[in-house]
Coordinates of C-alpha atoms and ligand atoms in Angstrom, one line a residue:
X1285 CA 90.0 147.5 78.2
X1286 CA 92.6 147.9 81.0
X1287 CA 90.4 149.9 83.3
X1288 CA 91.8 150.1 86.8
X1289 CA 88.1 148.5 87.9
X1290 CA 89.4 145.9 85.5
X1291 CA 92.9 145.2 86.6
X1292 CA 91.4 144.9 90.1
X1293 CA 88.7 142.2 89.1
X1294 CA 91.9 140.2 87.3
X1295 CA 93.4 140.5 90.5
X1296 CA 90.5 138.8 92.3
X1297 CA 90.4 135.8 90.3
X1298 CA 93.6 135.7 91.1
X1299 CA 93.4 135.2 94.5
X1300 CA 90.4 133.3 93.8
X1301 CA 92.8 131.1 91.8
X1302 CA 95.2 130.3 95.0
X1303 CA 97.3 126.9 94.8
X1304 CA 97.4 125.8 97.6
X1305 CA 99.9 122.5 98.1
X1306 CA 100.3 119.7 101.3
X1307 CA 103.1 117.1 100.9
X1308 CA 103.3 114.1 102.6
X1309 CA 106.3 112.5 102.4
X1310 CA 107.6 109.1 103.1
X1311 CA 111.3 108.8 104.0
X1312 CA 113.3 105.2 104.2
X1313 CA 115.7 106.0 107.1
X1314 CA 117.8 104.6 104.5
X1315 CA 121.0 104.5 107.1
X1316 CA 119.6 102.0 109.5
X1317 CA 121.0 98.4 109.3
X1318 CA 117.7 96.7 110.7
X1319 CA 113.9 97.1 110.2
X1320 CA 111.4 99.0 112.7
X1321 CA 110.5 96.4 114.8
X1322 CA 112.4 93.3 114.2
X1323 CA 115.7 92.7 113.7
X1324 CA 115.8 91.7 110.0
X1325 CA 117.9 93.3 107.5
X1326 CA 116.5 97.1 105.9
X1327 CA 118.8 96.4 103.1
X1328 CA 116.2 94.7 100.9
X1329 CA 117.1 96.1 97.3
X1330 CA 118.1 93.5 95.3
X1331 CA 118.2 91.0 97.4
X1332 CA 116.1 87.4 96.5
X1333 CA 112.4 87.9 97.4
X1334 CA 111.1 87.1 101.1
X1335 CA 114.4 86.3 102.2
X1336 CA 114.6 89.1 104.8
X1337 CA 111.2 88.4 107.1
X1338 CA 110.8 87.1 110.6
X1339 CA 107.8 86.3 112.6
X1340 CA 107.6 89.4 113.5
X1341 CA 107.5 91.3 110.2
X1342 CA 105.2 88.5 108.3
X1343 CA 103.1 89.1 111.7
X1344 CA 103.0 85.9 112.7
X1345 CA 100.2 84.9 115.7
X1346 CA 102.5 85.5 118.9
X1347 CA 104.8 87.4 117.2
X1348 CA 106.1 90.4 119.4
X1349 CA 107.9 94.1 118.1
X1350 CA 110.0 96.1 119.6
X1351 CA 111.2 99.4 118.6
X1352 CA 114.4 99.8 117.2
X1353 CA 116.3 102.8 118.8
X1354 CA 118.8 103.8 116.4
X1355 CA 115.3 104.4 114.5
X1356 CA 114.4 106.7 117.2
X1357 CA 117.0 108.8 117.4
X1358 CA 117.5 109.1 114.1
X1359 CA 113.9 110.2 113.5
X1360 CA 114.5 112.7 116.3
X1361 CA 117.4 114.1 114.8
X1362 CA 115.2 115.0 111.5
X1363 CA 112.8 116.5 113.6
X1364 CA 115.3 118.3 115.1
X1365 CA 116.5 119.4 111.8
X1366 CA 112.9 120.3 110.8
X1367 CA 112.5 122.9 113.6
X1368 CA 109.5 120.6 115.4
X1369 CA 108.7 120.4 119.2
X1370 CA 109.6 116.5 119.9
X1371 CA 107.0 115.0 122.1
X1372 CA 108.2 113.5 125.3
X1373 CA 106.0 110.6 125.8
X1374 CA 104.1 108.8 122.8
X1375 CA 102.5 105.4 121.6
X1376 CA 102.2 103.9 118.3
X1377 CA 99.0 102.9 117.1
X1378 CA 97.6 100.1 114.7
X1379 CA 96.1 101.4 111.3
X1380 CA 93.8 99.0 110.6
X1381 CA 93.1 97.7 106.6
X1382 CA 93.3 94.9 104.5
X1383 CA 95.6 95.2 101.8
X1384 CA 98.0 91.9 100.3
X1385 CA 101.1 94.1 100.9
X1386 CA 100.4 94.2 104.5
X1387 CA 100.6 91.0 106.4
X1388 CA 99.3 91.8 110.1
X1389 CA 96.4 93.8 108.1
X1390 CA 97.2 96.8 109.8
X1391 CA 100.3 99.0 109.8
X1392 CA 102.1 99.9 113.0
X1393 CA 102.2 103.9 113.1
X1394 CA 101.0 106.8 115.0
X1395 CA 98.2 108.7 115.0
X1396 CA 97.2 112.4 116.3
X1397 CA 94.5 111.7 118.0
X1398 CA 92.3 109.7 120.5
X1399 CA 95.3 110.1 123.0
X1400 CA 97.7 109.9 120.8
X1401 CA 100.6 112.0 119.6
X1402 CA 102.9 112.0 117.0
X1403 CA 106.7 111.9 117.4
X1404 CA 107.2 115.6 116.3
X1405 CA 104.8 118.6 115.1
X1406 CA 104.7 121.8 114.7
X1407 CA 108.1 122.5 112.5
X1408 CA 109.3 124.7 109.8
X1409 CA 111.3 124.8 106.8
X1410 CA 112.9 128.1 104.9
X1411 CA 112.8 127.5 100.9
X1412 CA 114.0 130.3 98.5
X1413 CA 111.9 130.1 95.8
X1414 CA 113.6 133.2 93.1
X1415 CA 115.0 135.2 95.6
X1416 CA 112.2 135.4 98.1
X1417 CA 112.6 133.3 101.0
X1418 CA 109.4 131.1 102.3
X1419 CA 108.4 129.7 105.1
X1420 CA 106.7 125.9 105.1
X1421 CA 105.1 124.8 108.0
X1422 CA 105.4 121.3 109.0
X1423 CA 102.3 119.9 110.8
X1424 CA 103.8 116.6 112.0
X1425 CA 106.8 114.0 111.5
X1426 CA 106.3 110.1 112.9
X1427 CA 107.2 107.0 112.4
X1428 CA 105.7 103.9 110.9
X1429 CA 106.6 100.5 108.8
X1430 CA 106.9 100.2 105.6
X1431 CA 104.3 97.8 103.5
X1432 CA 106.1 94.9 101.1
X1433 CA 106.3 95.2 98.0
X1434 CA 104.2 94.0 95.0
X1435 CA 105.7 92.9 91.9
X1436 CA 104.3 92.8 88.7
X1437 CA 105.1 91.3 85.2
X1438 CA 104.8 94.5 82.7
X1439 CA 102.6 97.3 83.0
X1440 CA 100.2 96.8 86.4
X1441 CA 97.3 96.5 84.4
X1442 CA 98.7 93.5 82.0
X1443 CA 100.5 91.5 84.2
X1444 CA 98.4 88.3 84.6
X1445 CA 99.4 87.7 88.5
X1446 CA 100.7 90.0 90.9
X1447 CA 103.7 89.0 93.6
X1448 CA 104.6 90.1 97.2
X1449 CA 107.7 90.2 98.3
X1450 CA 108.1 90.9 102.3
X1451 CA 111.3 92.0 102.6
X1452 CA 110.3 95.7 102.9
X1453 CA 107.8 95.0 105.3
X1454 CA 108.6 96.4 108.0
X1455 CA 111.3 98.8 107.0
X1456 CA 111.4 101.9 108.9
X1457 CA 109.9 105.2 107.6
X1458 CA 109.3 108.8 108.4
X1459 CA 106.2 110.2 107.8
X1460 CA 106.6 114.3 107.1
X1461 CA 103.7 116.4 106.7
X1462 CA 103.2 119.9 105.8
X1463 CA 100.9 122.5 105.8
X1464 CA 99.2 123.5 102.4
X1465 CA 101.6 126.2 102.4
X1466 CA 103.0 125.8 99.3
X1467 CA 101.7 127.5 96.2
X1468 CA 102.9 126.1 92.7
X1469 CA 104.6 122.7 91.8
X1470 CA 107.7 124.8 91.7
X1471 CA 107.7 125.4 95.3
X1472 CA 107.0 121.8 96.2
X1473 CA 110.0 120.5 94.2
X1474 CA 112.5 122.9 95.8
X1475 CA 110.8 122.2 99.1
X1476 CA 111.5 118.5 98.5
X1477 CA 114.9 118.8 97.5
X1478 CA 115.9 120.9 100.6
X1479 CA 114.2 118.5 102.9
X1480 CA 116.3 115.8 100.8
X1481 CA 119.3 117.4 100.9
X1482 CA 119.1 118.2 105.0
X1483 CA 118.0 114.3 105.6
X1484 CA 121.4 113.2 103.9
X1485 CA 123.2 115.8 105.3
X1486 CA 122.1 114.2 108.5
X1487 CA 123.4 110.8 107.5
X1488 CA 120.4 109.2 108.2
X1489 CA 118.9 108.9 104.5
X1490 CA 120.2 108.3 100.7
X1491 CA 117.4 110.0 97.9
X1492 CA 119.6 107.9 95.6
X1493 CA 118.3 104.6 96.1
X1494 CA 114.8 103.8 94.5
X1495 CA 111.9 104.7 96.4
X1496 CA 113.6 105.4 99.1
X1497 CA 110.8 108.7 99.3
X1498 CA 107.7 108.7 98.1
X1499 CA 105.3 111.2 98.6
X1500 CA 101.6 111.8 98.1
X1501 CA 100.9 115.7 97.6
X1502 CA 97.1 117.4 98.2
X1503 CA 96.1 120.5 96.0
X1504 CA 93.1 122.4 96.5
X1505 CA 92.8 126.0 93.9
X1506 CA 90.4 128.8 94.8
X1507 CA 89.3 127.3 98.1
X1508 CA 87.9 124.1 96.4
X1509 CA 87.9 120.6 97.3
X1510 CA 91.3 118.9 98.1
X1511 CA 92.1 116.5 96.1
X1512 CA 95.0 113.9 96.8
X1513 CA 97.3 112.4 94.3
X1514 CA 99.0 109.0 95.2
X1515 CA 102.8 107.8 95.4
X1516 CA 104.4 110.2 93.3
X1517 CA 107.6 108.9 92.6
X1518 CA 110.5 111.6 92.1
X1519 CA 110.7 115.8 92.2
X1520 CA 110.3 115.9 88.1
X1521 CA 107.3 113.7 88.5
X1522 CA 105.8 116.0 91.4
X1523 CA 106.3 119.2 89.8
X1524 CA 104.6 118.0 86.7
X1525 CA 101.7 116.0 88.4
X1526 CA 100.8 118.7 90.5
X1527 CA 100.9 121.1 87.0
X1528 CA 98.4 118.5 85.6
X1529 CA 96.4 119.1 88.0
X1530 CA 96.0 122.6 88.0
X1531 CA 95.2 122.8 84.9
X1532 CA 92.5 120.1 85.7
X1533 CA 90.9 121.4 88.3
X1534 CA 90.7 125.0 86.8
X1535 CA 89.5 123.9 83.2
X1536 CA 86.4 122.0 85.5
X1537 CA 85.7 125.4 87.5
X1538 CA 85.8 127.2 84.1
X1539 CA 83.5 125.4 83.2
X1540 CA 81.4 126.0 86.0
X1541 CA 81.7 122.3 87.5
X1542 CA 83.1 121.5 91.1
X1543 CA 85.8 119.6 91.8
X1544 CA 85.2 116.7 93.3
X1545 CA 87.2 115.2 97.1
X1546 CA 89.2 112.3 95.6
X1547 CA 92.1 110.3 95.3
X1548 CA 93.6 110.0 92.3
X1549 CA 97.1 108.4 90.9
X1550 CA 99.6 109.9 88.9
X1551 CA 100.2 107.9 85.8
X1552 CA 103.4 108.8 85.0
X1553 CA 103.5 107.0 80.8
X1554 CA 100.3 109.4 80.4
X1555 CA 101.2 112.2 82.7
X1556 CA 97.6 112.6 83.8
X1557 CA 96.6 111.7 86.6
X1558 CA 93.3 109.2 86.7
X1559 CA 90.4 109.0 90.1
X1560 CA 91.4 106.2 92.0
X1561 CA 88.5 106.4 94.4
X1562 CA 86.8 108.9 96.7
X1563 CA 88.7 109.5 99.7
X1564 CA 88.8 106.8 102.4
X1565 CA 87.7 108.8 105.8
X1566 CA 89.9 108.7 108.8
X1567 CA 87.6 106.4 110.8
X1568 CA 87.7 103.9 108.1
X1569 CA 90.9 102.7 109.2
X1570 CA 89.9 101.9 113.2
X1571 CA 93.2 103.2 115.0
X1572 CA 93.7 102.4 118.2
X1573 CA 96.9 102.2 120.7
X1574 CA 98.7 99.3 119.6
X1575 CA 98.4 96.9 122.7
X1576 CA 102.1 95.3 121.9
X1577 CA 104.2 98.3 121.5
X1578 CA 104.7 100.0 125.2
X1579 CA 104.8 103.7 125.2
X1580 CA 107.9 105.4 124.4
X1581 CA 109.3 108.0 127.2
X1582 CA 111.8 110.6 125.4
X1583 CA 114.1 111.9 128.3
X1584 CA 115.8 115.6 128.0
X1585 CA 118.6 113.9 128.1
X1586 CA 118.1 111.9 124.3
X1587 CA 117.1 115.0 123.0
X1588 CA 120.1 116.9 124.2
X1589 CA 122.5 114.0 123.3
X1590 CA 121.0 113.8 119.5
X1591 CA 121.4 118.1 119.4
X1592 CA 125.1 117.6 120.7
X1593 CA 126.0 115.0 117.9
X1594 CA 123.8 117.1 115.1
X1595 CA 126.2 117.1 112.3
X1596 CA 126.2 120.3 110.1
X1597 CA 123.6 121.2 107.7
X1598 CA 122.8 122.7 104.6
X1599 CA 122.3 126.1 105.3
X1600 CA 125.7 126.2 108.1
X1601 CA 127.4 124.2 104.9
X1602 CA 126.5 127.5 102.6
X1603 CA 127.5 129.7 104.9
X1604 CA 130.9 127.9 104.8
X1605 CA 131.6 127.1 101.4
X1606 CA 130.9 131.6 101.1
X1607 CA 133.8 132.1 104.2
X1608 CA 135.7 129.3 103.5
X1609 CA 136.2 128.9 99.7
X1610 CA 134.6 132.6 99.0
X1611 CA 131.9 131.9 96.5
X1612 CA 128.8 133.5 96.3
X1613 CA 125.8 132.9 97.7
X1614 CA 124.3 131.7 94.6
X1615 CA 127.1 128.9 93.9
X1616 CA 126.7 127.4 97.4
X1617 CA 123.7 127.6 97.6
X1618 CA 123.3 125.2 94.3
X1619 CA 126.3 123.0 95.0
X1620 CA 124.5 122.2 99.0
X1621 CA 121.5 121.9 97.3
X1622 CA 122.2 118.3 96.7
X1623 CA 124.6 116.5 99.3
X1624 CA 126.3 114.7 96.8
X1625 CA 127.2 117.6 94.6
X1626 CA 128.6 119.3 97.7
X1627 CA 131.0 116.3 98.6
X1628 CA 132.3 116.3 95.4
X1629 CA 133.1 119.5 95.2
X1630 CA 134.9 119.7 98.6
X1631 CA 137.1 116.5 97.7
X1632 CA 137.5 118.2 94.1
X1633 CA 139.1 121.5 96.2
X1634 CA 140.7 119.1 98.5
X1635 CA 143.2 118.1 95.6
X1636 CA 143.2 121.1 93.7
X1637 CA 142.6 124.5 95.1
X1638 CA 141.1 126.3 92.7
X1639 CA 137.2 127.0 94.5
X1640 CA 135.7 128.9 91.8
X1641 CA 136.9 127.1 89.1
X1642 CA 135.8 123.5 89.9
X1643 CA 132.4 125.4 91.2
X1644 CA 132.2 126.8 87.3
X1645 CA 132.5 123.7 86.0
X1646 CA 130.3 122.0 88.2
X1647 CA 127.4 124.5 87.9
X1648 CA 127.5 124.6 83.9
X1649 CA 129.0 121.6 82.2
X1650 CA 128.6 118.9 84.8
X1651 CA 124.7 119.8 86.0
X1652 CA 123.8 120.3 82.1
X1653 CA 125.5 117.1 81.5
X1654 CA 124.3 115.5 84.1
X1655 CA 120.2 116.8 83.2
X1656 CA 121.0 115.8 79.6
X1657 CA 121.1 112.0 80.6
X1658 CA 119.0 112.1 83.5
X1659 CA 121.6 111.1 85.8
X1660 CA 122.3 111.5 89.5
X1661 CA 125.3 112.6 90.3
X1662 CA 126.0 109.2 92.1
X1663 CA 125.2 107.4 89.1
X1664 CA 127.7 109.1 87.1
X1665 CA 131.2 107.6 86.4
X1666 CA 132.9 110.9 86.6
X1667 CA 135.2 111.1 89.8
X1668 CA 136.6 114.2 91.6
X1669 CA 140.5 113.0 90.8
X1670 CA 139.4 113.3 87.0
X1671 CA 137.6 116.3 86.7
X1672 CA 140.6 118.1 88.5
X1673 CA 143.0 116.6 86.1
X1674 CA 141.0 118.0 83.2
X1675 CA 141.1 121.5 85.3
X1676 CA 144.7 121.0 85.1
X1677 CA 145.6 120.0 81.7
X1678 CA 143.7 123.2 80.6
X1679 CA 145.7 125.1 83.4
X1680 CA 148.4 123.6 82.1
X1681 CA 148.3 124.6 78.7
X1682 CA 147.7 120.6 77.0
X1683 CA 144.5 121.0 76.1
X1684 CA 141.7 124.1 75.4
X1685 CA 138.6 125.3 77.3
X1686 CA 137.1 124.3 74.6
X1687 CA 138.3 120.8 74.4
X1688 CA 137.5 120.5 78.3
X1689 CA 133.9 121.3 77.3
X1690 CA 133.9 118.5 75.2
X1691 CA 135.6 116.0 76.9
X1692 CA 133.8 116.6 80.3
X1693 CA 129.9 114.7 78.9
X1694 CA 132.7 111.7 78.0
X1695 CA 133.9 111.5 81.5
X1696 CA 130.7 111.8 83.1
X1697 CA 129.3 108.8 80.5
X1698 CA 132.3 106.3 80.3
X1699 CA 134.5 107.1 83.8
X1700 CA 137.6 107.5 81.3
X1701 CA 140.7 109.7 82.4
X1702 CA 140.4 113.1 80.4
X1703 CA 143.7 112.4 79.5
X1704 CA 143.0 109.1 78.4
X1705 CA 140.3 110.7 75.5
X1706 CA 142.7 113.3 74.7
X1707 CA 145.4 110.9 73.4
X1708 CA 142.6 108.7 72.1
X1709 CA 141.2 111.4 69.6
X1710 CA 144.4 113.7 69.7
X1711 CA 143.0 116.9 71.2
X1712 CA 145.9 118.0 72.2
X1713 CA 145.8 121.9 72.1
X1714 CA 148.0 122.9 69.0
X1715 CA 151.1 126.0 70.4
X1716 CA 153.4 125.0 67.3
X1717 CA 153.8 128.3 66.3
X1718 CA 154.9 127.5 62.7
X1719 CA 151.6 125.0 62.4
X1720 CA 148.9 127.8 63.6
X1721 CA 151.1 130.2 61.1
X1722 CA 150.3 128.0 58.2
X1723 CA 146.7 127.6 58.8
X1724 CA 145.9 131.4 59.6
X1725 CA 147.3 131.6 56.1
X1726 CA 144.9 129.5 55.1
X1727 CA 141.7 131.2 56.5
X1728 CA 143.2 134.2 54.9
X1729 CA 143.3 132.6 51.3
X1730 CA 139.6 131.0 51.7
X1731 CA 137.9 134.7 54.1
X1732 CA 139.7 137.7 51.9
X1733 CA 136.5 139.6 52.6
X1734 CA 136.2 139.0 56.2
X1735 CA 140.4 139.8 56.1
X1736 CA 139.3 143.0 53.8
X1737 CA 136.9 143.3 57.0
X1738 CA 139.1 143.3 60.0
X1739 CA 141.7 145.7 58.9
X1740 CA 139.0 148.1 58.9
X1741 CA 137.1 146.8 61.7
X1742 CA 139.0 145.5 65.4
X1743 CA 135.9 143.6 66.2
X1744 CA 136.0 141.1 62.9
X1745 CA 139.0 139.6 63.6
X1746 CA 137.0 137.4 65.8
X1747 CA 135.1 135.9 63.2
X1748 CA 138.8 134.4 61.8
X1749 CA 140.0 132.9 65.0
X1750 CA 136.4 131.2 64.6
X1751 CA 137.2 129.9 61.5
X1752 CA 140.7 129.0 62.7
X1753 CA 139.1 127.3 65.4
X1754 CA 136.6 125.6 63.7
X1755 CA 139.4 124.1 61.2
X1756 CA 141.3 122.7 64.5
X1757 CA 138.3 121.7 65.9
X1758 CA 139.3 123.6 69.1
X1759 CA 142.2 122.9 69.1
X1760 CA 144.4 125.8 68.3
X1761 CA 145.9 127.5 71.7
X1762 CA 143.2 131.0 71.5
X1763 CA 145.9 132.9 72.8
X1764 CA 149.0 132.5 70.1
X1765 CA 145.9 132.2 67.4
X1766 CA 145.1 135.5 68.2
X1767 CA 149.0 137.3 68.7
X1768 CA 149.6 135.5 64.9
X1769 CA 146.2 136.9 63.0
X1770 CA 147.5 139.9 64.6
X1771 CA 150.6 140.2 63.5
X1772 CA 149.6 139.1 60.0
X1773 CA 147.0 141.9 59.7
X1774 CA 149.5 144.2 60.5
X1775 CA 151.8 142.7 58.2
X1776 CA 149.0 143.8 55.2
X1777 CA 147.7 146.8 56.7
X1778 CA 151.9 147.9 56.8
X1779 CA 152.8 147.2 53.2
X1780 CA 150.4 149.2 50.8
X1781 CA 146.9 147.8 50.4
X1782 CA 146.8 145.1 47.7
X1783 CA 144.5 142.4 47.7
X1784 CA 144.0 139.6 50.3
X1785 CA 147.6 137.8 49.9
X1786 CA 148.5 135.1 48.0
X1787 CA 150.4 131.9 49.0
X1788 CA 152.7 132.6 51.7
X1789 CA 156.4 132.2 51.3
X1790 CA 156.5 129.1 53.5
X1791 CA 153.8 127.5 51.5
X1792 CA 155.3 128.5 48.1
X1793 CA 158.8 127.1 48.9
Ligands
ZN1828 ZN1 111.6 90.7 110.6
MN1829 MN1 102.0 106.9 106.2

């Protein structure tokens, strides 16, 4: 047992073990008014079914694209963002299959090879994954259409017909793909959240709306077959599909079995994920040029105009919010972490400056409030203006830490003023002297041991202004709570020791 011969063999299958993790990641470009090619509106949620389409997007016979350049700068400006080497002259190219979501039968995008490049490659990301910071390559970053959308009634295997709606088709998307160099469904969560958080901060993308990115992750352990899972639909559902299939892939080479190249879909009821059907190879989808797109020339002079107008991004944003409002590392780095959380605290500090107070309360009651319902923090009803007013009634002296704790999961559910709930169910923090004097005497009468306790002991006095506390239901002001049980011990302890004391004068009036 424990040999070092042994230790060293455990270390093997270790390495043997390696996760080794490729996204690929769809992105909306979420910020543009029209689709790719056509001139339709992007801003197809919610809207009435195939209202949004044009010859061009239901690829009509005849029909003609043309690129939309706010769609090309704006995928240059993530590129630029990603650390990639833009290319300075590329083509799109027609991927060729047949599929009811797709009306031309083939999707216009780009491809890597027979003459063709894509828009960007070669990139990097930094992700700090506890403590250590990681470098993820980025292989390539292009642009293509998005399919439609089909529409079914229930659960996809019940639902007697299916439906198209065309209104996404055609929708622009960024295509990001990285090397396999991440190595656990942790890493591949964080990764997505920085790249989410730098494509907002860019203005070009909202992670808020509804499949707005999608991404399809490959995972190969101890050097076996890859094996891609399908349309993964959020970072919870990424970290936990790619777990699944860990554990998957390692109980089959336990076993002595191979793993087999596939793709399979993350059902995300079962959380499993199911073989969908061995992987299509590359030439099965015939690229070539697309004859109606011309070729796209990228000048110096784009690139250099998108760099001058590059607006500023997480990682200058943490180094700010440490200079400018003097937090640590740690709270900037989790408030710029998500774009949204960062604009609410700088309008929070905007009306009330007070930095590392609104970044406590963010960081513990509003995240843990906001995980408990599974809300973004855009879905929320909780507004900067209110959470400083609760910041300042406890400043203030109206109402307790304590009660702000409580009150702060009501603002975040039902938008309500915190002062608004505290005259609703009268949490006003108690500082009538003669009131908290009449109930210490009552936690006297019903704790004489724990009284007996404290004059002996400093440290048990606590346990009183619990029971004090828990009587007022938080609501007693901790600081006069603690000056009266004080006082009152000192009252006993300075008269000669009798017994824990009887009804006080006020009450036996
Ligand atoms: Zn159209
Ligand atoms: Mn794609």
């Amino acid at each position: 047992m424990g040999t070092p011969h042994e230790a060293a063999a455990q270390e093997n299958t270790m390495k043997e073990w390696r996760t080794r993790i490729g996204l690929e990641v769809h992105v909306q470009l979420t910020a543009l008014k029209t689709k790719l090619f056509c001139g339709c509106s992007a801003d197809y949620r919610g809207k009435p079914p195939n209202t949004l389409v044009c010859p061009v997007c239901l690829g009509l016979p005849g029909a003609l694209p043309v690129l939309n350049r706010k769609a090309l700068e704006y995928a240059v400006m993530a590129a630029l963002a990603l650390n990639c080497k833009v290319s300075r002259r590329m083509m799109f190219f027609r991927k060729n299959y047949f599929y009811i979501d797709l009306p031309k039968n083939f999707q216009i995008s780009q491809y890597d090879r027979a003459g063709g490049v894509p828009l960007a490659t070669d990139g990097f990301l930094h992700i700090d994954v506890d403590g250590r910071r990681k470098k993820v390559r980025i292989r390539r970053v292009h642009l293509e259409e998005d399919p439609g959308r089909l529409v079914h009634l229930g659960p996809i295997g019940e639902s007697p017909y299916t439906l198209v709606d065309y209104n996404r088709a055609g929708v622009a998307l960024l295509e990001i793909v990285t090397e396999p160099d991440l190595e656990s469904p942790k890493e591949a969560r964080i990764f997505l959240r920085k790249l989410r958080s730098i494509l907002e901060h860019l203005g070009i993308f909202d992670g808020s709306l509804e499949g707005a990115m999608r991404c399809d992750a490959n995972i190969s352990i101890a050097g076996g077959a890859r094996v891609e899972i399908k349309n993964i639909s959020s970072f919870k559902e990424v970290e936990r599909a790619l777990a699944f299939e860990i554990m998957r892939q390692r109980d089959l080479l336990e076993k002595g079995l191979t793993v087999r190249r596939e793709t399979r879909h993350w059902d995300e009821v079962r959380r499993i994920t199911i073989s969908l059907r061995t992987k299509e190879e590359e030439q099965d989808y015939r690229y070539f040029p697309e004859p109606d797109l011309v070729p796209v020339v990228i000048t110096e002079e784009f690139i250099q105009a998108i760099k001058d107008r590059m607006p500023e991004l997480p990682e200058e944003r943490v180094q700010r919010f440490m200079r400018e409002y003097g937090l640590p590392r740690y709270d900037a780095e989790v408030l710029v972490s998500d774009k949204a959380l960062a604009d609410f605290f700088e309008q929070c500090v905007a009306l009330y400056h007070k930095p590392k107070v609104i970044s406590n309360w963010m960081m513990s009651d509003l995240l843990r409030s906001l995980y408990e319902h599974n809300l973004e923090l855009s879905e929320a009803k909780i507004t900067p203006e209110h959470l400083v007013e609760m910041i300042r009634l406890i400043d203030e002296g109206v109402i307790s830490g304590k009660i702000g704790k409580r009150i702060l999961p009501k603002m975040v559910l039902t938008g309500k003023r915190p002062g608004e709930i505290v005259k609703e169910e009268g949490l006003v923090k108690i500082t009538s002297r003669k009131l908290l004097e009449e109930l210490v005497d009552q936690v006297f009468r019903e704790n004489p041991k724990a009284v007996r306790d404290a004059l002996q002991n400093e440290k048990a006095i606590h346990y009183l202004i619990g029971q004090l506390m828990r009587k007022t239901r938080g609501k007693a002001d901790p600081q006069l709570t603690n000056q009266i049980i004080r006082e009152k011990l000192e009252r006993i302890q300075g008269s000669e020791f009798r017994p824990p004391p009887g009804p006080s004068p006020s009450e036996g009036a």
